[in-house]
Short mmCIF file of C-alpha atoms in Angstrom, two decimals:
data_model
loop_
_atom_site.label_atom_id
_atom_site.label_comp_id
_atom_site.label_asym_id
_atom_site.label_seq_id
_atom_site.Cartn_x
_atom_site.Cartn_y
_atom_site.Cartn_z
CA MET A 1306 121.59 97.42 135.14
CA THR A 1307 122.27 93.68 135.24
CA LYS A 1308 125.05 92.60 132.92
CA ARG A 1309 123.66 90.54 130.06
CA SER A 1310 125.15 87.62 128.21
CA PHE A 1311 124.49 87.38 124.50
CA ALA A 1312 124.23 84.01 122.80
CA ALA A 1313 125.60 83.68 119.27
CA VAL A 1314 122.93 83.23 116.63
CA THR A 1315 122.89 80.98 113.62
CA GLY A 1316 120.66 80.05 110.70
CA THR A 1317 118.01 82.51 109.59
CA ALA A 1318 118.76 84.88 112.44
CA THR A 1319 122.15 85.56 110.88
CA LEU A 1320 120.46 86.11 107.51
CA ALA A 1321 118.02 88.56 109.08
CA ALA A 1322 120.82 90.59 110.60
CA ALA A 1323 122.74 90.62 107.34
CA LEU A 1324 119.73 91.75 105.34
CA VAL A 1325 118.95 94.63 107.67
CA LEU A 1326 122.60 95.60 107.97
CA THR A 1327 123.05 96.05 104.24
CA GLY A 1328 119.71 97.81 103.92
CA CYS A 1329 120.11 100.49 106.55
CA ALA A 1330 121.11 104.05 105.79
CA SER A 1331 122.23 106.26 108.61
CA GLY A 1332 119.96 109.18 107.79
CA SER A 1333 120.98 112.66 106.75
CA GLY A 1334 120.52 116.30 107.66
CA SER A 1335 122.78 118.59 109.60
CA PRO A 1336 124.91 116.92 112.29
CA ALA A 1337 123.29 116.66 115.69
CA ALA A 1338 124.09 119.69 117.80
CA ASP A 1339 126.71 119.42 120.53
CA ALA A 1340 124.63 119.83 123.68
CA GLY A 1341 127.55 118.95 125.91
CA ASP A 1342 127.58 116.12 128.42
CA PRO A 1343 124.27 114.55 129.45
CA VAL A 1344 122.36 116.52 132.06
CA GLU A 1345 120.27 114.83 134.74
CA GLY A 1346 116.77 116.26 135.25
CA GLY A 1347 114.70 118.80 133.40
CA THR A 1348 111.79 118.55 131.01
CA LEU A 1349 111.34 118.37 127.26
CA THR A 1350 108.37 119.47 125.14
CA TRP A 1351 107.68 118.03 121.71
CA ALA A 1352 105.23 119.23 119.08
CA ILE A 1353 103.95 116.40 116.90
CA ALA A 1354 101.45 116.45 114.07
CA ALA A 1355 99.16 113.61 115.11
CA GLU A 1356 97.62 112.63 118.41
CA PRO A 1357 98.14 108.90 119.11
CA SER A 1358 95.37 106.74 117.71
CA CYS A 1359 95.92 104.22 120.49
CA PHE A 1360 98.37 103.84 123.39
CA ALA A 1361 98.63 100.03 123.17
CA PRO A 1362 101.45 98.60 121.03
CA ALA A 1363 99.41 95.72 119.58
CA PHE A 1364 96.58 97.98 118.41
CA HIS A 1365 98.10 101.31 117.38
CA GLN A 1366 97.33 102.35 113.81
CA LEU A 1367 99.45 105.41 113.00
CA LEU A 1368 103.19 105.34 112.35
CA SER A 1369 103.62 108.41 114.50
CA ASP A 1370 102.11 106.53 117.47
CA ARG A 1371 105.32 104.52 117.76
CA ALA A 1372 107.45 107.50 118.73
CA VAL A 1373 105.22 108.03 121.76
CA ILE A 1374 104.68 104.36 122.67
CA ARG A 1375 108.40 103.61 122.65
CA ASN A 1376 108.82 105.79 125.76
CA TYR A 1377 106.99 103.33 128.01
CA ILE A 1378 107.21 100.05 126.07
CA ASP A 1379 110.33 97.88 125.70
CA SER A 1380 110.88 95.03 123.24
CA LEU A 1381 112.52 91.62 123.48
CA VAL A 1382 115.48 92.58 121.28
CA TYR A 1383 117.02 95.88 120.25
CA GLN A 1384 117.80 96.86 116.68
CA GLU A 1385 121.03 98.82 116.33
CA GLU A 1386 121.69 101.58 113.81
CA ASP A 1387 123.71 99.12 111.69
CA GLY A 1388 120.77 96.71 111.60
CA THR A 1389 122.14 94.07 113.96
CA PHE A 1390 120.16 92.81 116.95
CA THR A 1391 121.33 92.99 120.56
CA PRO A 1392 119.81 92.13 123.97
CA TRP A 1393 116.98 94.06 125.55
CA LEU A 1394 114.28 92.31 127.58
CA ALA A 1395 115.83 89.10 126.29
CA THR A 1396 119.41 88.82 127.60
CA GLY A 1397 120.35 86.34 124.87
CA TRP A 1398 118.95 83.78 122.48
CA GLU A 1399 119.84 80.69 120.49
CA VAL A 1400 118.47 79.51 117.14
CA SER A 1401 118.33 75.93 115.93
CA GLU A 1402 120.31 74.96 112.85
CA ASP A 1403 117.12 74.62 110.77
CA GLY A 1404 115.95 78.09 111.84
CA THR A 1405 112.65 76.91 113.35
CA THR A 1406 113.32 77.09 117.10
CA TYR A 1407 114.28 80.27 118.98
CA THR A 1408 115.05 80.09 122.69
CA PHE A 1409 115.23 83.39 124.59
CA ASP A 1410 116.55 84.09 128.08
CA ILE A 1411 114.26 86.70 129.65
CA ALA A 1412 115.86 89.30 131.91
CA GLU A 1413 115.52 88.74 135.64
CA GLY A 1414 114.62 91.42 138.15
CA VAL A 1415 112.61 93.57 135.73
CA THR A 1416 109.12 94.76 136.70
CA PHE A 1417 106.28 96.43 134.87
CA THR A 1418 105.24 99.82 136.20
CA ASP A 1419 102.15 98.20 137.77
CA GLY A 1420 104.44 96.02 139.91
CA GLU A 1421 104.06 92.79 137.95
CA PRO A 1422 107.33 90.89 137.33
CA LEU A 1423 108.66 90.30 133.83
CA THR A 1424 108.69 86.54 133.24
CA ALA A 1425 108.73 84.25 130.23
CA VAL A 1426 105.05 83.59 130.90
CA ALA A 1427 104.33 87.34 130.69
CA VAL A 1428 106.03 87.50 127.30
CA LYS A 1429 104.19 84.39 126.11
CA VAL A 1430 100.84 85.91 127.13
CA ASN A 1431 101.63 89.01 125.05
CA LEU A 1432 102.77 87.19 121.93
CA ASP A 1433 100.03 84.55 122.03
CA TYR A 1434 97.37 87.23 122.31
CA THR A 1435 98.75 89.30 119.45
CA ARG A 1436 99.22 86.35 117.08
CA ASP A 1437 95.63 85.16 117.55
CA ALA A 1438 93.85 86.86 114.65
CA ALA A 1439 90.55 86.59 116.53
CA ASN A 1440 91.80 89.27 118.93
CA GLY A 1441 92.00 91.85 116.16
CA SER A 1442 95.60 93.04 116.35
CA THR A 1443 96.84 94.56 113.10
CA TYR A 1444 100.19 92.93 113.81
CA ALA A 1445 99.14 89.28 114.09
CA GLY A 1446 100.87 88.66 110.75
CA LEU A 1447 104.26 89.49 112.27
CA LEU A 1448 103.95 86.19 114.16
CA GLY A 1449 102.32 84.24 111.35
CA SER A 1450 105.16 81.70 111.23
CA VAL A 1451 104.83 80.86 114.95
CA SER A 1452 103.28 77.48 115.71
CA GLU A 1453 103.81 77.33 119.48
CA ILE A 1454 105.27 79.39 122.33
CA THR A 1455 106.30 77.76 125.60
CA ALA A 1456 107.57 79.33 128.83
CA ASP A 1457 109.58 77.84 131.66
CA GLY A 1458 110.78 80.24 134.35
CA GLN A 1459 112.78 82.88 132.49
CA SER A 1460 113.18 80.75 129.36
CA LEU A 1461 110.92 81.39 126.35
CA THR A 1462 110.85 79.08 123.33
CA ILE A 1463 109.24 80.11 120.05
CA GLN A 1464 108.61 77.25 117.64
CA LEU A 1465 108.09 78.15 113.99
CA SER A 1466 106.20 76.18 111.36
CA SER A 1467 108.89 77.21 108.87
CA PRO A 1468 112.00 79.43 108.96
CA ASP A 1469 111.25 83.14 109.32
CA SER A 1470 114.15 85.37 108.37
CA SER A 1471 112.41 88.40 109.87
CA LEU A 1472 111.47 87.13 113.35
CA LEU A 1473 114.10 89.15 115.22
CA ASP A 1474 113.17 92.23 113.23
CA SER A 1475 109.54 91.75 114.25
CA LEU A 1476 110.42 91.17 117.90
CA SER A 1477 112.40 94.42 117.97
CA SER A 1478 109.37 96.45 116.89
CA VAL A 1479 107.07 98.63 118.96
CA ALA A 1480 104.15 96.57 117.65
CA LEU A 1481 105.37 93.50 119.54
CA GLY A 1482 106.43 95.46 122.62
CA ILE A 1483 105.65 93.82 125.96
CA VAL A 1484 102.91 95.08 128.30
CA SER A 1485 101.93 93.85 131.75
CA PRO A 1486 100.08 90.51 131.45
CA VAL A 1487 97.39 91.86 133.78
CA GLY A 1488 96.05 94.05 130.99
CA VAL A 1489 96.62 91.88 127.92
CA GLU A 1490 93.12 90.40 127.89
CA LEU A 1491 91.66 93.91 127.74
CA GLY A 1492 92.68 93.91 124.09
CA ASP A 1493 91.99 97.15 122.29
CA GLU A 1494 90.55 98.60 125.51
CA LEU A 1495 94.22 99.18 126.35
CA CYS A 1496 94.14 101.94 123.73
CA ALA A 1497 92.65 104.19 126.41
CA ILE A 1498 95.14 105.98 128.61
CA ASP A 1499 93.16 105.17 131.76
CA SER A 1500 93.03 101.43 131.01
CA GLY A 1501 95.86 100.51 133.35
CA LEU A 1502 98.30 99.95 130.49
CA ALA A 1503 101.76 99.32 131.94
CA GLY A 1504 105.09 98.59 130.32
CA THR A 1505 108.63 98.17 131.55
CA GLY A 1506 109.80 101.36 129.83
CA ALA A 1507 111.72 104.43 130.93
CA PHE A 1508 108.59 106.58 131.26
CA VAL A 1509 105.05 106.21 132.59
CA LEU A 1510 101.87 107.56 131.05
CA GLY A 1511 100.78 110.73 132.86
CA ASP A 1512 98.27 113.52 132.32
CA TYR A 1513 96.43 113.51 129.01
CA THR A 1514 94.13 116.10 127.48
CA ARG A 1515 92.55 114.84 124.28
CA GLY A 1516 93.27 117.13 121.37
CA ASP A 1517 95.91 119.03 123.32
CA GLN A 1518 98.80 117.18 124.95
CA LEU A 1519 100.18 114.13 126.76
CA THR A 1520 102.69 114.15 129.62
CA LEU A 1521 105.04 111.28 130.46
CA THR A 1522 106.85 111.04 133.79
CA ARG A 1523 110.15 109.32 134.46
CA ASN A 1524 110.15 105.74 135.72
CA ASP A 1525 112.75 106.13 138.48
CA ASP A 1526 112.96 102.35 138.90
CA TYR A 1527 113.91 101.68 135.28
CA THR A 1528 116.65 99.07 134.94
CA SER A 1529 116.06 97.44 131.55
CA ALA A 1530 117.70 99.72 128.98
CA PRO A 1531 119.29 98.00 125.96
CA GLU A 1532 122.77 96.89 126.95
CA SER A 1533 124.45 98.71 124.06
CA LEU A 1534 123.27 102.20 125.02
CA ASP A 1535 125.53 104.81 126.60
CA HIS A 1536 123.90 104.71 130.02
CA ASP A 1537 121.69 102.56 132.21
CA GLY A 1538 119.28 103.24 135.03
CA ALA A 1539 116.60 105.91 134.84
CA ALA A 1540 116.22 108.36 131.95
CA TYR A 1541 117.88 111.78 132.15
CA LEU A 1542 114.66 113.76 131.75
CA GLU A 1543 112.13 113.93 134.56
CA GLU A 1544 109.19 114.68 132.29
CA VAL A 1545 108.32 114.75 128.60
CA THR A 1546 105.30 116.48 127.08
CA TYR A 1547 103.90 115.87 123.60
CA LYS A 1548 101.76 118.69 122.22
CA PHE A 1549 99.48 117.82 119.31
CA ILE A 1550 99.88 120.52 116.65
CA PRO A 1551 98.80 119.34 113.17
CA GLU A 1552 99.74 122.53 111.31
CA ASP A 1553 103.34 122.45 110.03
CA SER A 1554 103.81 126.21 110.23
CA VAL A 1555 102.55 126.35 113.80
CA ARG A 1556 104.91 123.57 114.93
CA ILE A 1557 107.88 125.29 113.30
CA GLY A 1558 106.86 128.63 114.78
CA ALA A 1559 106.58 127.08 118.23
CA LEU A 1560 110.09 125.66 117.89
CA LYS A 1561 111.66 128.91 116.71
CA SER A 1562 109.95 130.90 119.44
CA GLY A 1563 111.07 128.51 122.16
CA GLN A 1564 107.57 127.32 123.08
CA VAL A 1565 108.66 123.73 122.37
CA ASP A 1566 112.06 122.03 122.33
CA ALA A 1567 111.63 119.57 119.45
CA ILE A 1568 109.26 118.84 116.58
CA SER A 1569 108.74 116.04 114.07
CA GLY A 1570 107.49 116.29 110.51
CA ILE A 1571 109.30 119.13 108.77
CA PRO A 1572 108.15 120.18 105.28
CA ALA A 1573 110.94 120.13 102.68
CA LEU A 1574 110.62 123.85 101.98
CA ASP A 1575 111.42 124.64 105.62
CA VAL A 1576 114.56 122.52 105.92
CA ALA A 1577 117.01 125.13 104.60
CA GLY A 1578 115.77 127.74 107.06
CA ILE A 1579 116.19 125.35 109.99
CA GLU A 1580 119.65 124.20 108.91
CA SER A 1581 120.85 127.79 108.59
CA ASP A 1582 119.72 128.68 112.12
CA ALA A 1583 122.59 128.11 114.57
CA SER A 1584 120.14 127.79 117.46
CA LEU A 1585 118.47 124.77 115.85
CA GLN A 1586 119.40 121.28 114.62
CA TYR A 1587 117.84 119.12 111.90
CA LEU A 1588 117.93 115.32 111.60
CA ASN A 1589 116.55 113.26 108.71
CA GLY A 1590 115.87 109.62 109.49
CA PRO A 1591 117.05 106.46 107.75
CA ARG A 1592 115.63 105.57 104.32
CA THR A 1593 114.53 102.14 105.48
CA SER A 1594 110.82 102.94 105.37
CA MET A 1595 108.34 101.71 102.83
CA PRO A 1596 107.77 104.55 100.32
CA PHE A 1597 104.59 106.60 100.27
CA GLY A 1598 102.09 105.56 97.62
CA PHE A 1599 98.53 104.61 96.71
CA THR A 1600 97.13 101.21 97.72
CA ILE A 1601 94.16 100.43 95.46
CA ASN A 1602 91.34 98.06 96.35
CA ALA A 1603 91.11 95.57 93.47
CA ASP A 1604 87.95 93.94 94.77
CA ALA A 1605 84.63 93.97 92.90
CA ALA A 1606 83.26 96.15 95.71
CA ASN A 1607 85.46 98.90 94.28
CA ALA A 1608 84.33 98.43 90.67
CA PRO A 1609 85.37 99.40 88.08
CA TRP A 1610 88.82 99.49 89.71
CA ASP A 1611 88.77 95.72 89.99
CA GLU A 1612 89.91 95.85 86.34
CA VAL A 1613 93.70 95.71 86.29
CA THR A 1614 93.99 97.79 83.10
CA LEU A 1615 92.25 100.71 84.82
CA ARG A 1616 94.66 100.52 87.75
CA GLN A 1617 97.61 100.42 85.36
CA ALA A 1618 96.20 103.42 83.50
CA PHE A 1619 95.99 105.42 86.71
CA ARG A 1620 99.54 104.39 87.62
CA ASP A 1621 100.86 105.77 84.33
CA SER A 1622 98.64 108.85 84.10
CA PHE A 1623 100.91 111.29 85.96
CA ASP A 1624 104.54 112.40 86.00
CA VAL A 1625 105.85 111.18 89.35
CA ASP A 1626 109.28 112.79 88.96
CA ALA A 1627 107.88 116.24 88.21
CA ILE A 1628 105.35 116.09 91.04
CA VAL A 1629 107.86 114.97 93.68
CA GLU A 1630 110.39 117.57 92.54
CA SER A 1631 107.83 120.38 92.61
CA VAL A 1632 106.68 119.53 96.13
CA TYR A 1633 109.99 118.63 97.79
CA ARG A 1634 112.54 120.66 95.81
CA GLY A 1635 115.13 117.88 95.78
CA GLU A 1636 114.78 116.94 99.47
CA VAL A 1637 112.84 113.73 98.69
CA ASP A 1638 113.26 111.21 95.84
CA ARG A 1639 110.51 109.65 93.80
CA ALA A 1640 109.74 106.00 94.52
CA TYR A 1641 109.49 103.05 92.13
CA SER A 1642 108.43 100.24 94.46
CA TYR A 1643 107.06 99.43 97.89
CA VAL A 1644 110.69 98.64 98.77
CA GLY A 1645 112.85 101.64 99.66
CA GLY A 1646 115.28 102.64 96.93
CA ASP A 1647 118.34 102.29 99.20
CA SER A 1648 117.51 98.71 100.15
CA PRO A 1649 119.48 95.82 98.60
CA GLU A 1650 116.06 94.20 98.17
CA PHE A 1651 114.91 96.93 95.75
CA ASP A 1652 114.19 95.65 92.23
CA GLU A 1653 116.25 97.90 89.95
CA SER A 1654 114.27 96.79 86.90
CA LEU A 1655 111.37 98.96 88.09
CA VAL A 1656 113.34 102.17 87.46
CA GLU A 1657 111.79 103.92 84.44
CA ALA A 1658 109.50 100.90 83.94
CA TRP A 1659 106.26 102.75 84.67
CA GLY A 1660 104.72 106.18 85.14
CA ASN A 1661 104.44 109.34 83.03
CA ASP A 1662 102.86 107.57 80.07
CA PRO A 1663 99.56 109.40 79.39
CA GLU A 1664 99.47 108.06 75.84
CA GLY A 1665 99.63 104.45 77.00
CA ALA A 1666 97.18 105.14 79.81
CA ASN A 1667 94.66 106.66 77.39
CA GLU A 1668 94.97 103.62 75.14
CA LEU A 1669 94.23 101.31 78.07
CA LEU A 1670 91.17 103.36 79.05
CA ASP A 1671 89.87 103.46 75.48
CA ALA A 1672 90.30 99.68 75.18
CA ALA A 1673 88.33 99.23 78.41
CA GLY A 1674 85.39 101.10 76.89
CA TRP A 1675 85.81 104.44 78.67
CA THR A 1676 85.74 106.41 75.44
CA GLU A 1677 83.18 109.11 76.17
CA ARG A 1678 83.77 112.38 78.06
CA ASP A 1679 81.36 114.50 80.07
CA SER A 1680 81.14 118.29 80.01
CA ASP A 1681 83.98 118.53 82.57
CA GLY A 1682 86.30 116.39 80.47
CA TYR A 1683 86.10 113.27 82.65
CA ARG A 1684 85.66 109.85 81.10
CA VAL A 1685 82.26 108.23 81.38
CA LYS A 1686 80.79 104.82 80.59
CA ASP A 1687 77.14 103.83 80.77
CA GLY A 1688 76.42 107.20 82.34
CA GLU A 1689 78.97 106.73 85.17
CA ARG A 1690 82.02 108.98 85.59
CA LEU A 1691 85.40 107.28 86.03
CA THR A 1692 86.11 108.29 89.63
CA LEU A 1693 88.76 107.07 92.02
CA ASP A 1694 88.02 107.82 95.69
CA VAL A 1695 91.20 108.54 97.66
CA THR A 1696 90.65 108.71 101.43
CA TYR A 1697 93.51 109.77 103.67
CA ASP A 1698 92.77 110.10 107.37
CA SER A 1699 93.62 113.61 108.48
CA ASP A 1700 95.76 112.48 111.43
CA SER A 1701 98.19 110.64 109.14
CA ILE A 1702 98.88 113.47 106.70
CA ARG A 1703 102.48 114.68 106.94
CA ASP A 1704 105.33 115.85 104.75
CA SER A 1705 103.02 117.78 102.37
CA ARG A 1706 101.50 114.51 101.17
CA ASP A 1707 98.14 116.16 100.68
CA THR A 1708 99.86 118.49 98.20
CA LEU A 1709 101.30 115.45 96.41
CA ILE A 1710 97.85 113.90 96.12
CA GLU A 1711 96.35 117.12 94.80
CA ALA A 1712 99.05 117.27 92.11
CA VAL A 1713 98.24 113.68 91.09
CA GLN A 1714 94.56 114.62 91.12
CA ASP A 1715 95.25 117.48 88.71
CA GLN A 1716 97.40 115.48 86.28
CA ALA A 1717 95.10 112.43 86.22
CA ALA A 1718 92.23 114.71 85.23
CA LYS A 1719 94.13 116.69 82.60
CA ASN A 1720 96.12 113.84 81.10
CA VAL A 1721 93.60 110.99 80.90
CA GLY A 1722 90.22 112.14 82.25
CA ILE A 1723 90.22 110.25 85.58
CA GLU A 1724 88.49 112.06 88.43
CA VAL A 1725 90.38 111.65 91.72
CA ASN A 1726 88.03 112.42 94.60
CA PHE A 1727 90.33 113.25 97.52
CA THR A 1728 88.85 113.40 101.04
CA THR A 1729 90.34 113.47 104.55
CA PRO A 1730 87.98 111.70 106.97
CA THR A 1731 88.89 110.46 110.44
CA TRP A 1732 90.85 107.27 110.94
CA ALA A 1733 87.76 105.71 112.53
CA GLU A 1734 85.87 106.20 109.26
CA VAL A 1735 88.73 104.91 107.11
CA SER A 1736 89.39 101.87 109.30
CA THR A 1737 85.70 100.97 109.23
CA GLN A 1738 85.75 100.99 105.43
CA ILE A 1739 88.85 98.79 105.38
CA ALA A 1740 87.33 96.37 107.92
CA GLU A 1741 84.21 96.09 105.74
CA GLY A 1742 86.14 95.81 102.47
CA THR A 1743 84.43 98.88 101.02
CA TRP A 1744 87.46 101.18 100.81
CA SER A 1745 88.75 102.43 97.48
CA VAL A 1746 92.27 103.91 97.71
CA TYR A 1747 94.40 104.49 100.79
CA PRO A 1748 97.54 106.62 100.41
CA GLY A 1749 100.23 106.02 102.96
CA SER A 1750 103.40 104.28 104.02
CA PHE A 1751 104.08 101.88 106.87
CA GLY A 1752 107.35 102.96 108.39
CA LYS A 1753 110.38 100.73 108.53
CA VAL A 1754 109.15 97.27 107.60
CA ASP A 1755 110.26 93.77 106.84
CA TYR A 1756 109.30 93.69 103.19
CA ALA A 1757 108.14 90.07 103.25
CA ASN A 1758 105.95 90.14 106.35
CA ASN A 1759 104.63 93.56 105.38
CA VAL A 1760 102.94 92.07 102.34
CA ILE A 1761 101.66 89.07 104.26
CA GLY A 1762 100.36 91.11 107.17
CA VAL A 1763 99.35 94.47 105.71
CA TRP A 1764 98.09 93.55 102.26
CA GLY A 1765 97.07 89.97 102.97
CA GLY A 1766 95.86 90.43 106.53
CA PHE A 1767 94.67 94.04 106.69
CA PHE A 1768 93.71 95.77 103.47
CA PHE A 1769 92.27 92.66 101.78
CA ALA A 1770 91.17 90.70 104.85
CA ALA A 1771 87.48 91.43 104.17
CA THR A 1772 87.54 91.32 100.36
CA ASP A 1773 87.07 88.48 97.90
CA TYR A 1774 90.10 89.71 95.97
CA LYS A 1775 93.43 88.59 97.40
CA PRO A 1776 96.89 89.53 96.10
CA THR A 1777 97.69 85.81 95.97
CA GLY A 1778 100.78 85.99 93.78
CA ALA A 1779 102.39 88.65 95.95
CA ILE A 1780 101.54 86.84 99.18
CA GLU A 1781 102.93 83.53 97.94
CA ALA A 1782 106.18 85.18 96.84
CA ALA A 1783 106.42 87.10 100.13
CA THR A 1784 105.99 83.84 102.03
CA GLN A 1785 108.86 82.36 100.03
CA ALA A 1786 110.97 85.39 100.92
CA ALA A 1787 110.16 85.09 104.63
CA ASN A 1788 111.13 81.39 104.59
CA ALA A 1789 114.32 81.90 102.58
CA LEU A 1790 117.56 80.62 104.08
CA THR A 1791 119.81 82.63 101.76
CA GLN A 1792 119.79 86.29 100.81
CA GLU A 1793 119.85 85.38 97.12
CA ASP A 1794 116.61 83.40 97.42
CA ARG A 1795 114.97 86.11 99.51
CA VAL A 1796 115.83 88.89 97.06
CA ALA A 1797 114.59 86.82 94.11
CA ALA A 1798 111.26 86.21 95.84
CA LEU A 1799 110.92 89.89 96.79
CA ASN A 1800 111.57 90.91 93.18
CA THR A 1801 108.52 88.82 92.27
CA VAL A 1802 106.51 90.57 94.98
CA GLN A 1803 107.47 93.99 93.64
CA GLN A 1804 106.56 93.07 90.08
CA GLU A 1805 103.19 91.73 91.25
CA LEU A 1806 102.25 94.75 93.36
CA VAL A 1807 103.45 97.53 91.06
CA MET A 1808 103.43 96.15 87.51
CA ASP A 1809 101.21 93.09 87.09
CA GLU A 1810 98.42 93.84 89.56
CA ALA A 1811 99.06 97.59 90.05
CA ILE A 1812 97.54 97.58 93.52
CA PHE A 1813 100.36 99.75 94.84
CA VAL A 1814 101.41 102.91 93.02
CA PRO A 1815 104.61 104.30 94.62
CA VAL A 1816 105.09 108.06 94.74
CA ALA A 1817 107.82 109.27 97.12
CA GLU A 1818 110.53 107.82 99.34
CA SER A 1819 109.66 108.10 103.03
CA THR A 1820 111.72 109.34 105.97
CA PHE A 1821 110.94 110.94 109.31
CA GLN A 1822 112.52 114.21 110.39
CA ILE A 1823 113.34 115.93 113.67
CA ALA A 1824 114.12 119.59 114.33
CA ALA A 1825 115.09 120.76 117.78
CA ARG A 1826 116.77 123.42 119.85
CA ALA A 1827 120.56 123.09 119.78
CA SER A 1828 120.45 122.62 123.55
CA VAL A 1829 118.78 119.22 123.19
CA GLY A 1830 121.14 116.24 123.19
CA GLY A 1831 120.70 112.53 122.52
CA LEU A 1832 118.02 112.78 119.82
CA GLY A 1833 117.81 110.01 117.26
CA PHE A 1834 115.67 107.40 115.56
CA ASP A 1835 114.26 104.04 116.54
CA TYR A 1836 115.87 101.78 113.95
CA SER A 1837 113.16 99.15 114.30
CA SER A 1838 110.68 101.61 112.80
CA ALA A 1839 112.67 104.62 111.45
CA ASN A 1840 110.48 106.88 113.64
CA PRO A 1841 111.88 109.41 116.08
CA ASP A 1842 113.07 107.41 119.07
CA GLY A 1843 111.77 107.58 122.62
CA ASN A 1844 113.38 109.96 125.08
CA TYR A 1845 115.40 107.59 127.25
CA GLY A 1846 118.79 108.98 126.18
CA VAL A 1847 117.68 112.59 125.61
CA TRP A 1848 118.71 115.54 127.77
CA VAL A 1849 118.49 119.33 127.72
CA ALA A 1850 121.57 121.42 128.41
CA ALA A 1851 121.32 123.66 131.45
CA THR A 1852 121.80 126.82 129.37
CA GLU A 1853 121.70 127.63 125.67
#
């Protein structure tokens, strides 16, 4: 691998690194097993809950997609476990004193797996396409501060309209990973595995059987690993297979029986059994993810839930602590905000500020005119039952979250007379509703996020893109946070965002802190997490010991 120089950074880039550094937790679980020294060759088989929704970084929709995509897609910069940023496809960068101009040196001698060379122009083509909202990428908002991108040889300059404290964080993500410029204009057609999608990554897309499995083969010409990793050159493993097994018990059974080598998504009740098995290892990822919760459509299309008092009543209708404890038995904490509880950007004033207040919720519902009950005990008004439609695409359900929702469903009915109609359609159906603005409630989390751009991009640019209602107060405060030049100003702005989303507008009802988990045979070495997303990492540094 070519030795890389690393330019010192100043201005908002330094702030971004400091913010992430203080916000990262190293994860928990039993220590990784000692699989000995790395072993060249061999294969590894994963069992994962969800089949990828799309194989293209700019168009994937599921968090779990990123663990697969990272195998064949590299990013401009690499996010370390401590939250700092180091060279990857960019060998170094400089930032202007006012934080509005970033100049990157793009690595020389790197090629995509279709033979195209990596150049500054190739990177520009990728970023320009993604940031153009007309092209439909969910992640256009990550580049919302960019006014112009220019390329000259191996030099790439990104000009911002205003400082963006999260730009390096965004550029380290799978979502802004770089694909061959030959295929960029195909847009979401790159989601198909036979589209010609090519990255610079350590593996290449191989055989794929929909509904069954995906095989990745080693890129023997790989030379562009992050400089800070323990080795360079090609990956250790020759081949990696991902089997799609949605049932938790089946994945765990496959691991224990030796049918697979590693799994992701381990229910809390199964952790103790895995940790007590000397032949297995368990890793719990960093608590840098946005917590799991309910995002509620406050638009008139979702009436009567466009009334804020009804949303607040739902928020306070159930006992979050009791539900989370009953489902996770102490393995997962309840959440209070869309910001993870371990983050220095978490607003401590939200602790005990909401939830488990059926009396107050009933008063709000009475005041809103929902005073009558039908024969099933649900509130009615003008002959209509007070129903909240919660749709959670089946591919995204993990960590017993369906059980969480069912517990909320039960308490909302018993405590205040709200009917929660919980369904699990396909992602295609859910995404169509969101695109049309006709969705009601989506339960989920969004992985490791920059908390400012997440609001701008996900709430402002995704959930409410097609609705008349806009979370204006939250978006304005998030924009202030993204443009902040000091951590103090950023935290103050993000506190306003949290108050808007959870308390004032109640369009996000947090439920549980979110982490990803890995369980594997003790013979597997090098497992870990992608700290740009908190997902299980790709398999570049993974190996399997010759014998158990």
